[in-house]
């Protein structure tokens, strides 16, 4: 479940330079992203450590993916769609609806970076399998195990992006409140989510197609082995039958 929480204003004697009149928010997404609004770096780090205590597989400190994007308030804007530029988003107010749209895109863009790194690692593993099979012509047990892991991870990554992240879906706010659709589409375009997803999808399909070929080869090898086992068993049965009919079976077995 995704959660957006509005925090209390900072203490009056707080050394932070952030405006106390602007609301503060933290958005937590089930696919692992956390987005902060109007919160100092020190407090964000403290909150992130508390959130990690409830995570299933938290990322170690120092290895988190981070993305910074400035938001500026302009109450004179006529619509809630705001204006999106290369380095900032101009919005009329920082309310729950605006935070819901912006945090959804920011969470997805950071998650896409992580997924891209994971896919690149899968490609490297698959490249190693290709090189080994090319040089030896056979699969080792370790390579079979690695291949199955790559296939399973490949499938789970695609499911995560489409299911958990909802990379192809509109945010709930933009879906129910049409005045925020412009803000949602502007943020998606600014962070190039669709093109980045297609890039990852291409790599996942490449892995899937090559893995399918190797799995078919492994299946054919296993089928050949089973066929030889069946041939040997039938031959053995024929030998026993001939020996029994000729009487040699009783003599050899001493019956």
PDB file of C-alpha atoms in Angstrom:
ATOM      1  CA  UNK A   1       0.000   0.000   0.000  1.00  0.00           C
ATOM      2  CA  UNK A   2       1.244   3.491  -0.860  1.00  0.00           C
ATOM      3  CA  UNK A   3       1.117   6.051   1.955  1.00  0.00           C
ATOM      4  CA  UNK A   4       1.422   9.866   1.954  1.00  0.00           C
ATOM      5  CA  UNK A   5       1.907  11.520   5.350  1.00  0.00           C
ATOM      6  CA  UNK A   6       1.825  15.224   6.160  1.00  0.00           C
ATOM      7  CA  UNK A   7       4.367  16.006   8.867  1.00  0.00           C
ATOM      8  CA  UNK A   8       4.089  18.654  11.534  1.00  0.00           C
ATOM      9  CA  UNK A   9       5.908  21.977  10.954  1.00  0.00           C
ATOM     10  CA  UNK A  10       9.537  22.132  12.134  1.00  0.00           C
ATOM     11  CA  UNK A  11      10.236  23.751  15.529  1.00  0.00           C
ATOM     12  CA  UNK A  12      10.552  27.520  15.509  1.00  0.00           C
ATOM     13  CA  UNK A  13      14.173  27.304  16.692  1.00  0.00           C
ATOM     14  CA  UNK A  14      15.107  24.736  14.029  1.00  0.00           C
ATOM     15  CA  UNK A  15      18.298  25.666  12.120  1.00  0.00           C
ATOM     16  CA  UNK A  16      16.801  24.483   8.815  1.00  0.00           C
ATOM     17  CA  UNK A  17      16.455  27.004   6.009  1.00  0.00           C
ATOM     18  CA  UNK A  18      13.194  25.465   4.775  1.00  0.00           C
ATOM     19  CA  UNK A  19      10.073  27.578   4.974  1.00  0.00           C
ATOM     20  CA  UNK A  20       7.947  26.643   8.026  1.00  0.00           C
ATOM     21  CA  UNK A  21       4.807  27.927   6.282  1.00  0.00           C
ATOM     22  CA  UNK A  22       5.057  25.321   3.496  1.00  0.00           C
ATOM     23  CA  UNK A  23       3.590  21.888   4.351  1.00  0.00           C
ATOM     24  CA  UNK A  24       5.964  18.959   4.742  1.00  0.00           C
ATOM     25  CA  UNK A  25       5.221  15.517   3.331  1.00  0.00           C
ATOM     26  CA  UNK A  26       6.733  12.067   3.018  1.00  0.00           C
ATOM     27  CA  UNK A  27       5.383   9.552   0.472  1.00  0.00           C
ATOM     28  CA  UNK A  28       6.171   5.838   0.850  1.00  0.00           C
ATOM     29  CA  UNK A  29       5.596   3.439  -2.036  1.00  0.00           C
ATOM     30  CA  UNK A  30       5.311  -0.332  -1.871  1.00  0.00           C
ATOM     31  CA  UNK A  31       7.877  -0.788  -4.655  1.00  0.00           C
ATOM     32  CA  UNK A  32      10.564   0.709  -2.422  1.00  0.00           C
ATOM     33  CA  UNK A  33      10.665   4.437  -3.180  1.00  0.00           C
ATOM     34  CA  UNK A  34      10.392   7.180  -0.547  1.00  0.00           C
ATOM     35  CA  UNK A  35       9.803  10.814  -1.577  1.00  0.00           C
ATOM     36  CA  UNK A  36      10.308  13.822   0.720  1.00  0.00           C
ATOM     37  CA  UNK A  37       8.841  17.315   0.344  1.00  0.00           C
ATOM     38  CA  UNK A  38      10.186  20.372   2.197  1.00  0.00           C
ATOM     39  CA  UNK A  39      12.276  18.215   4.555  1.00  0.00           C
ATOM     40  CA  UNK A  40      15.942  18.793   5.364  1.00  0.00           C
ATOM     41  CA  UNK A  41      18.537  16.239   4.321  1.00  0.00           C
ATOM     42  CA  UNK A  42      19.337  15.379   7.938  1.00  0.00           C
ATOM     43  CA  UNK A  43      15.716  14.744   8.870  1.00  0.00           C
ATOM     44  CA  UNK A  44      15.093  12.815   5.637  1.00  0.00           C
ATOM     45  CA  UNK A  45      17.999  10.485   6.496  1.00  0.00           C
ATOM     46  CA  UNK A  46      16.581   9.940   9.978  1.00  0.00           C
ATOM     47  CA  UNK A  47      13.102   9.182   8.645  1.00  0.00           C
ATOM     48  CA  UNK A  48      14.528   6.864   6.003  1.00  0.00           C
ATOM     49  CA  UNK A  49      16.310   4.788   8.653  1.00  0.00           C
ATOM     50  CA  UNK A  50      13.033   4.401  10.551  1.00  0.00           C
ATOM     51  CA  UNK A  51      11.206   3.368   7.386  1.00  0.00           C
ATOM     52  CA  UNK A  52      13.892   0.788   6.543  1.00  0.00           C
ATOM     53  CA  UNK A  53      13.168  -1.022   9.809  1.00  0.00           C
ATOM     54  CA  UNK A  54       9.826  -2.064   8.328  1.00  0.00           C
ATOM     55  CA  UNK A  55      11.161  -2.938   4.857  1.00  0.00           C
ATOM     56  CA  UNK A  56      11.575  -6.514   3.620  1.00  0.00           C
ATOM     57  CA  UNK A  57      14.900  -6.101   1.813  1.00  0.00           C
ATOM     58  CA  UNK A  58      16.232  -2.617   2.653  1.00  0.00           C
ATOM     59  CA  UNK A  59      19.066  -1.193   0.578  1.00  0.00           C
ATOM     60  CA  UNK A  60      22.257  -0.622   2.625  1.00  0.00           C
ATOM     61  CA  UNK A  61      23.169   2.916   3.583  1.00  0.00           C
ATOM     62  CA  UNK A  62      25.139   4.648   0.850  1.00  0.00           C
ATOM     63  CA  UNK A  63      23.731   2.501  -1.962  1.00  0.00           C
ATOM     64  CA  UNK A  64      20.337   4.178  -2.230  1.00  0.00           C
ATOM     65  CA  UNK A  65      19.292   5.720  -5.525  1.00  0.00           C
ATOM     66  CA  UNK A  66      18.592   9.446  -5.132  1.00  0.00           C
ATOM     67  CA  UNK A  67      16.918  12.021  -7.363  1.00  0.00           C
ATOM     68  CA  UNK A  68      16.430  15.721  -6.598  1.00  0.00           C
ATOM     69  CA  UNK A  69      13.800  17.906  -8.226  1.00  0.00           C
ATOM     70  CA  UNK A  70      12.861  21.413  -7.175  1.00  0.00           C
ATOM     71  CA  UNK A  71       9.274  22.524  -6.661  1.00  0.00           C
ATOM     72  CA  UNK A  72       8.336  26.211  -6.569  1.00  0.00           C
ATOM     73  CA  UNK A  73       5.017  27.584  -5.349  1.00  0.00           C
ATOM     74  CA  UNK A  74       3.270  30.157  -7.541  1.00  0.00           C
ATOM     75  CA  UNK A  75      -0.219  30.839  -6.164  1.00  0.00           C
ATOM     76  CA  UNK A  76      -1.021  33.052  -9.165  1.00  0.00           C
ATOM     77  CA  UNK A  77      -1.132  30.070 -11.531  1.00  0.00           C
ATOM     78  CA  UNK A  78      -4.578  29.656 -13.038  1.00  0.00           C
ATOM     79  CA  UNK A  79      -4.722  25.844 -13.029  1.00  0.00           C
ATOM     80  CA  UNK A  80      -3.501  22.990 -10.865  1.00  0.00           C
ATOM     81  CA  UNK A  81      -1.594  21.546 -13.831  1.00  0.00           C
ATOM     82  CA  UNK A  82       1.348  23.832 -13.068  1.00  0.00           C
ATOM     83  CA  UNK A  83       4.348  24.317 -15.332  1.00  0.00           C
ATOM     84  CA  UNK A  84       7.172  21.809 -15.758  1.00  0.00           C
ATOM     85  CA  UNK A  85      10.669  22.955 -16.735  1.00  0.00           C
ATOM     86  CA  UNK A  86      13.978  21.138 -17.008  1.00  0.00           C
ATOM     87  CA  UNK A  87      14.956  21.747 -13.388  1.00  0.00           C
ATOM     88  CA  UNK A  88      11.755  22.490 -11.484  1.00  0.00           C
ATOM     89  CA  UNK A  89       7.999  22.164 -11.266  1.00  0.00           C
ATOM     90  CA  UNK A  90       5.908  25.299 -10.718  1.00  0.00           C
ATOM     91  CA  UNK A  91       2.703  24.476  -8.837  1.00  0.00           C
ATOM     92  CA  UNK A  92      -0.098  26.548  -7.415  1.00  0.00           C
ATOM     93  CA  UNK A  93      -0.062  24.893  -3.993  1.00  0.00           C
ATOM     94  CA  UNK A  94       1.549  21.955  -2.242  1.00  0.00           C
ATOM     95  CA  UNK A  95      -1.484  19.936  -1.187  1.00  0.00           C
ATOM     96  CA  UNK A  96      -2.119  16.206  -0.969  1.00  0.00           C
ATOM     97  CA  UNK A  97      -3.228  15.972  -4.593  1.00  0.00           C
ATOM     98  CA  UNK A  98      -0.142  17.714  -5.965  1.00  0.00           C
ATOM     99  CA  UNK A  99       2.113  15.647  -3.721  1.00  0.00           C
ATOM    100  CA  UNK A 100       0.373  12.453  -4.883  1.00  0.00           C
ATOM    101  CA  UNK A 101       1.050  13.193  -8.555  1.00  0.00           C
ATOM    102  CA  UNK A 102       4.632  14.433  -8.181  1.00  0.00           C
ATOM    103  CA  UNK A 103       5.734  11.789  -5.669  1.00  0.00           C
ATOM    104  CA  UNK A 104       4.353   9.018  -7.872  1.00  0.00           C
ATOM    105  CA  UNK A 105       6.531  10.134 -10.814  1.00  0.00           C
ATOM    106  CA  UNK A 106       9.595  10.736  -8.647  1.00  0.00           C
ATOM    107  CA  UNK A 107       9.245   7.309  -7.053  1.00  0.00           C
ATOM    108  CA  UNK A 108       8.923   5.660 -10.454  1.00  0.00           C
ATOM    109  CA  UNK A 109      11.924   7.421 -11.985  1.00  0.00           C
ATOM    110  CA  UNK A 110      14.219   6.300  -9.142  1.00  0.00           C
ATOM    111  CA  UNK A 111      12.820   2.746  -9.292  1.00  0.00           C
ATOM    112  CA  UNK A 112      13.421   2.643 -13.061  1.00  0.00           C
ATOM    113  CA  UNK A 113      17.092   3.510 -12.503  1.00  0.00           C
ATOM    114  CA  UNK A 114      17.401   0.589 -10.097  1.00  0.00           C
ATOM    115  CA  UNK A 115      15.613  -1.779 -12.488  1.00  0.00           C
ATOM    116  CA  UNK A 116      17.902  -0.711 -15.335  1.00  0.00           C
ATOM    117  CA  UNK A 117      20.990  -1.554 -13.250  1.00  0.00           C
ATOM    118  CA  UNK A 118      19.474  -4.942 -12.379  1.00  0.00           C
ATOM    119  CA  UNK A 119      18.683  -5.704 -16.031  1.00  0.00           C
ATOM    120  CA  UNK A 120      22.223  -4.758 -17.061  1.00  0.00           C
ATOM    121  CA  UNK A 121      23.559  -7.186 -14.448  1.00  0.00           C
ATOM    122  CA  UNK A 122      21.310  -9.939 -15.841  1.00  0.00           C
ATOM    123  CA  UNK A 123      22.673  -9.213 -19.314  1.00  0.00           C
ATOM    124  CA  UNK A 124      26.232  -9.578 -18.034  1.00  0.00           C
ATOM    125  CA  UNK A 125      25.375 -12.926 -16.448  1.00  0.00           C
ATOM    126  CA  UNK A 126      23.721 -14.061 -19.658  1.00  0.00           C
ATOM    127  CA  UNK A 127      26.723 -12.920 -21.675  1.00  0.00           C
ATOM    128  CA  UNK A 128      28.967 -15.081 -19.476  1.00  0.00           C
ATOM    129  CA  UNK A 129      26.731 -18.097 -20.143  1.00  0.00           C
ATOM    130  CA  UNK A 130      26.873 -17.397 -23.885  1.00  0.00           C
ATOM    131  CA  UNK A 131      30.666 -17.189 -23.833  1.00  0.00           C
ATOM    132  CA  UNK A 132      31.013 -20.421 -21.863  1.00  0.00           C
ATOM    133  CA  UNK A 133      28.622 -22.391 -24.100  1.00  0.00           C
ATOM    134  CA  UNK A 134      30.298 -20.943 -27.193  1.00  0.00           C
ATOM    135  CA  UNK A 135      33.711 -22.194 -26.073  1.00  0.00           C
ATOM    136  CA  UNK A 136      32.697 -25.579 -24.589  1.00  0.00           C
ATOM    137  CA  UNK A 137      29.464 -26.419 -26.417  1.00  0.00           C
ATOM    138  CA  UNK A 138      27.891 -27.712 -23.186  1.00  0.00           C
ATOM    139  CA  UNK A 139      26.078 -26.496 -20.093  1.00  0.00           C
ATOM    140  CA  UNK A 140      27.557 -27.040 -16.658  1.00  0.00           C
ATOM    141  CA  UNK A 141      25.291 -27.520 -13.647  1.00  0.00           C
ATOM    142  CA  UNK A 142      26.252 -24.047 -12.438  1.00  0.00           C
ATOM    143  CA  UNK A 143      25.337 -22.507 -15.786  1.00  0.00           C
ATOM    144  CA  UNK A 144      21.968 -24.267 -15.735  1.00  0.00           C
ATOM    145  CA  UNK A 145      21.331 -22.886 -12.262  1.00  0.00           C
ATOM    146  CA  UNK A 146      22.357 -19.370 -13.355  1.00  0.00           C
ATOM    147  CA  UNK A 147      20.152 -19.596 -16.443  1.00  0.00           C
ATOM    148  CA  UNK A 148      17.096 -20.513 -14.377  1.00  0.00           C
ATOM    149  CA  UNK A 149      17.828 -17.624 -11.997  1.00  0.00           C
ATOM    150  CA  UNK A 150      18.126 -15.176 -14.907  1.00  0.00           C
ATOM    151  CA  UNK A 151      14.804 -16.339 -16.380  1.00  0.00           C
ATOM    152  CA  UNK A 152      13.001 -16.074 -13.030  1.00  0.00           C
ATOM    153  CA  UNK A 153      14.471 -12.632 -12.263  1.00  0.00           C
ATOM    154  CA  UNK A 154      13.659 -11.443 -15.772  1.00  0.00           C
ATOM    155  CA  UNK A 155       9.990 -12.350 -15.292  1.00  0.00           C
ATOM    156  CA  UNK A 156       9.763 -10.838 -11.803  1.00  0.00           C
ATOM    157  CA  UNK A 157      11.278  -7.522 -12.946  1.00  0.00           C
ATOM    158  CA  UNK A 158       8.666  -7.077 -15.649  1.00  0.00           C
ATOM    159  CA  UNK A 159       5.867  -7.957 -13.223  1.00  0.00           C
ATOM    160  CA  UNK A 160       7.218  -5.469 -10.672  1.00  0.00           C
ATOM    161  CA  UNK A 161       7.342  -2.602 -13.174  1.00  0.00           C
ATOM    162  CA  UNK A 162       3.867  -3.210 -14.572  1.00  0.00           C
ATOM    163  CA  UNK A 163       2.184  -4.456 -11.393  1.00  0.00           C
ATOM    164  CA  UNK A 164       3.756  -2.839  -8.327  1.00  0.00           C
ATOM    165  CA  UNK A 165       5.106   0.340  -9.936  1.00  0.00           C
ATOM    166  CA  UNK A 166       2.170   0.814 -12.315  1.00  0.00           C
ATOM    167  CA  UNK A 167       4.561   2.307 -14.843  1.00  0.00           C
ATOM    168  CA  UNK A 168       1.892   2.245 -17.568  1.00  0.00           C
ATOM    169  CA  UNK A 169      -0.904   3.567 -15.345  1.00  0.00           C
ATOM    170  CA  UNK A 170      -1.994   7.061 -14.493  1.00  0.00           C
ATOM    171  CA  UNK A 171      -1.822   8.102 -10.858  1.00  0.00           C
ATOM    172  CA  UNK A 172      -5.034   7.804  -8.862  1.00  0.00           C
ATOM    173  CA  UNK A 173      -5.162  11.583  -8.429  1.00  0.00           C
ATOM    174  CA  UNK A 174      -4.834  12.304 -12.159  1.00  0.00           C
ATOM    175  CA  UNK A 175      -7.415   9.610 -12.864  1.00  0.00           C
ATOM    176  CA  UNK A 176     -10.069  10.984 -10.539  1.00  0.00           C
ATOM    177  CA  UNK A 177      -9.240  14.717 -10.788  1.00  0.00           C
ATOM    178  CA  UNK A 178      -8.765  15.784 -14.398  1.00  0.00           C
ATOM    179  CA  UNK A 179      -7.223  19.151 -13.420  1.00  0.00           C
ATOM    180  CA  UNK A 180      -4.080  17.287 -12.315  1.00  0.00           C
ATOM    181  CA  UNK A 181      -3.702  15.311 -15.539  1.00  0.00           C
ATOM    182  CA  UNK A 182      -1.543  18.018 -17.112  1.00  0.00           C
ATOM    183  CA  UNK A 183       0.843  17.928 -14.149  1.00  0.00           C
ATOM    184  CA  UNK A 184       1.031  14.139 -14.341  1.00  0.00           C
ATOM    185  CA  UNK A 185       1.717  14.037 -18.083  1.00  0.00           C
ATOM    186  CA  UNK A 186       4.225  16.903 -17.847  1.00  0.00           C
ATOM    187  CA  UNK A 187       6.205  15.088 -15.141  1.00  0.00           C
ATOM    188  CA  UNK A 188       6.157  11.816 -17.099  1.00  0.00           C
ATOM    189  CA  UNK A 189       7.444  13.605 -20.185  1.00  0.00           C
ATOM    190  CA  UNK A 190      10.129  15.496 -18.268  1.00  0.00           C
ATOM    191  CA  UNK A 191      11.562  12.281 -16.775  1.00  0.00           C
ATOM    192  CA  UNK A 192      11.059  10.338 -20.025  1.00  0.00           C
ATOM    193  CA  UNK A 193       9.377   7.429 -18.250  1.00  0.00           C
ATOM    194  CA  UNK A 194       7.824   5.843 -21.337  1.00  0.00           C
ATOM    195  CA  UNK A 195      11.057   5.763 -23.354  1.00  0.00           C
ATOM    196  CA  UNK A 196      13.085   4.484 -20.411  1.00  0.00           C
ATOM    197  CA  UNK A 197      10.547   1.735 -19.814  1.00  0.00           C
ATOM    198  CA  UNK A 198      10.691   0.717 -23.497  1.00  0.00           C
ATOM    199  CA  UNK A 199      14.488   0.587 -23.239  1.00  0.00           C
ATOM    200  CA  UNK A 200      14.306  -1.760 -20.241  1.00  0.00           C
ATOM    201  CA  UNK A 201      11.535  -3.791 -21.891  1.00  0.00           C
ATOM    202  CA  UNK A 202      13.725  -4.290 -24.979  1.00  0.00           C
ATOM    203  CA  UNK A 203      16.540  -5.694 -22.839  1.00  0.00           C
ATOM    204  CA  UNK A 204      14.156  -7.965 -20.932  1.00  0.00           C
ATOM    205  CA  UNK A 205      12.719  -9.305 -24.194  1.00  0.00           C
ATOM    206  CA  UNK A 206      16.249  -9.895 -25.494  1.00  0.00           C
ATOM    207  CA  UNK A 207      17.076 -11.971 -22.428  1.00  0.00           C
ATOM    208  CA  UNK A 208      13.783 -13.845 -22.705  1.00  0.00           C
ATOM    209  CA  UNK A 209      14.274 -14.744 -26.362  1.00  0.00           C
ATOM    210  CA  UNK A 210      17.820 -16.003 -25.836  1.00  0.00           C
ATOM    211  CA  UNK A 211      16.853 -17.876 -22.688  1.00  0.00           C
ATOM    212  CA  UNK A 212      14.047 -19.581 -24.596  1.00  0.00           C
ATOM    213  CA  UNK A 213      16.594 -20.891 -27.135  1.00  0.00           C
ATOM    214  CA  UNK A 214      18.878 -22.283 -24.423  1.00  0.00           C
ATOM    215  CA  UNK A 215      15.968 -23.877 -22.571  1.00  0.00           C
ATOM    216  CA  UNK A 216      14.860 -25.591 -25.780  1.00  0.00           C
ATOM    217  CA  UNK A 217      18.415 -26.906 -26.285  1.00  0.00           C
ATOM    218  CA  UNK A 218      18.496 -28.210 -22.704  1.00  0.00           C
ATOM    219  CA  UNK A 219      15.100 -29.855 -23.206  1.00  0.00           C
ATOM    220  CA  UNK A 220      16.317 -31.514 -26.413  1.00  0.00           C
ATOM    221  CA  UNK A 221      19.444 -32.811 -24.643  1.00  0.00           C
ATOM    222  CA  UNK A 222      17.337 -34.212 -21.820  1.00  0.00           C
ATOM    223  CA  UNK A 223      14.966 -35.841 -24.316  1.00  0.00           C
ATOM    224  CA  UNK A 224      17.909 -37.483 -26.111  1.00  0.00           C
ATOM    225  CA  UNK A 225      19.213 -38.837 -22.813  1.00  0.00           C
ATOM    226  CA  UNK A 226      15.804 -40.290 -21.929  1.00  0.00           C
ATOM    227  CA  UNK A 227      15.527 -41.873 -25.366  1.00  0.00           C
ATOM    228  CA  UNK A 228      18.870 -43.644 -24.909  1.00  0.00           C
ATOM    229  CA  UNK A 229      17.830 -44.849 -21.468  1.00  0.00           C
ATOM    230  CA  UNK A 230      14.635 -46.296 -22.949  1.00  0.00           C
ATOM    231  CA  UNK A 231      16.609 -47.987 -25.757  1.00  0.00           C
ATOM    232  CA  UNK A 232      19.004 -49.562 -23.251  1.00  0.00           C
ATOM    233  CA  UNK A 233      16.139 -50.849 -21.093  1.00  0.00           C
ATOM    234  CA  UNK A 234      14.319 -52.335 -24.093  1.00  0.00           C
ATOM    235  CA  UNK A 235      17.536 -53.979 -25.297  1.00  0.00           C
ATOM    236  CA  UNK A 236      18.129 -55.447 -21.848  1.00  0.00           C
ATOM    237  CA  UNK A 237      14.584 -56.799 -21.753  1.00  0.00           C
ATOM    238  CA  UNK A 238      15.039 -58.383 -25.216  1.00  0.00           C
ATOM    239  CA  UNK A 239      18.263 -60.071 -24.063  1.00  0.00           C
ATOM    240  CA  UNK A 240      16.527 -61.501 -21.025  1.00  0.00           C
ATOM    241  CA  UNK A 241      13.664 -62.757 -23.181  1.00  0.00           C
ATOM    242  CA  UNK A 242      16.045 -64.503 -25.627  1.00  0.00           C
ATOM    243  CA  UNK A 243      17.985 -66.075 -22.784  1.00  0.00           C
ATOM    244  CA  UNK A 244      14.787 -67.321 -21.182  1.00  0.00           C
ATOM    245  CA  UNK A 245      13.477 -68.808 -24.447  1.00  0.00           C
ATOM    246  CA  UNK A 246      16.782 -70.521 -25.253  1.00  0.00           C
ATOM    247  CA  UNK A 247      17.273 -71.950 -21.800  1.00  0.00           C
ATOM    248  CA  UNK A 248      20.523 -70.094 -21.219  1.00  0.00           C
ATOM    249  CA  UNK A 249      18.900 -68.029 -18.537  1.00  0.00           C
ATOM    250  CA  UNK A 250      18.322 -71.023 -16.265  1.00  0.00           C
ATOM    251  CA  UNK A 251      21.869 -72.309 -16.776  1.00  0.00           C
ATOM    252  CA  UNK A 252      23.510 -68.926 -16.101  1.00  0.00           C
ATOM    253  CA  UNK A 253      21.401 -68.280 -13.035  1.00  0.00           C
ATOM    254  CA  UNK A 254      21.769 -71.867 -11.830  1.00  0.00           C
ATOM    255  CA  UNK A 255      18.040 -72.493 -11.699  1.00  0.00           C
TER     256      UNK A 255
END
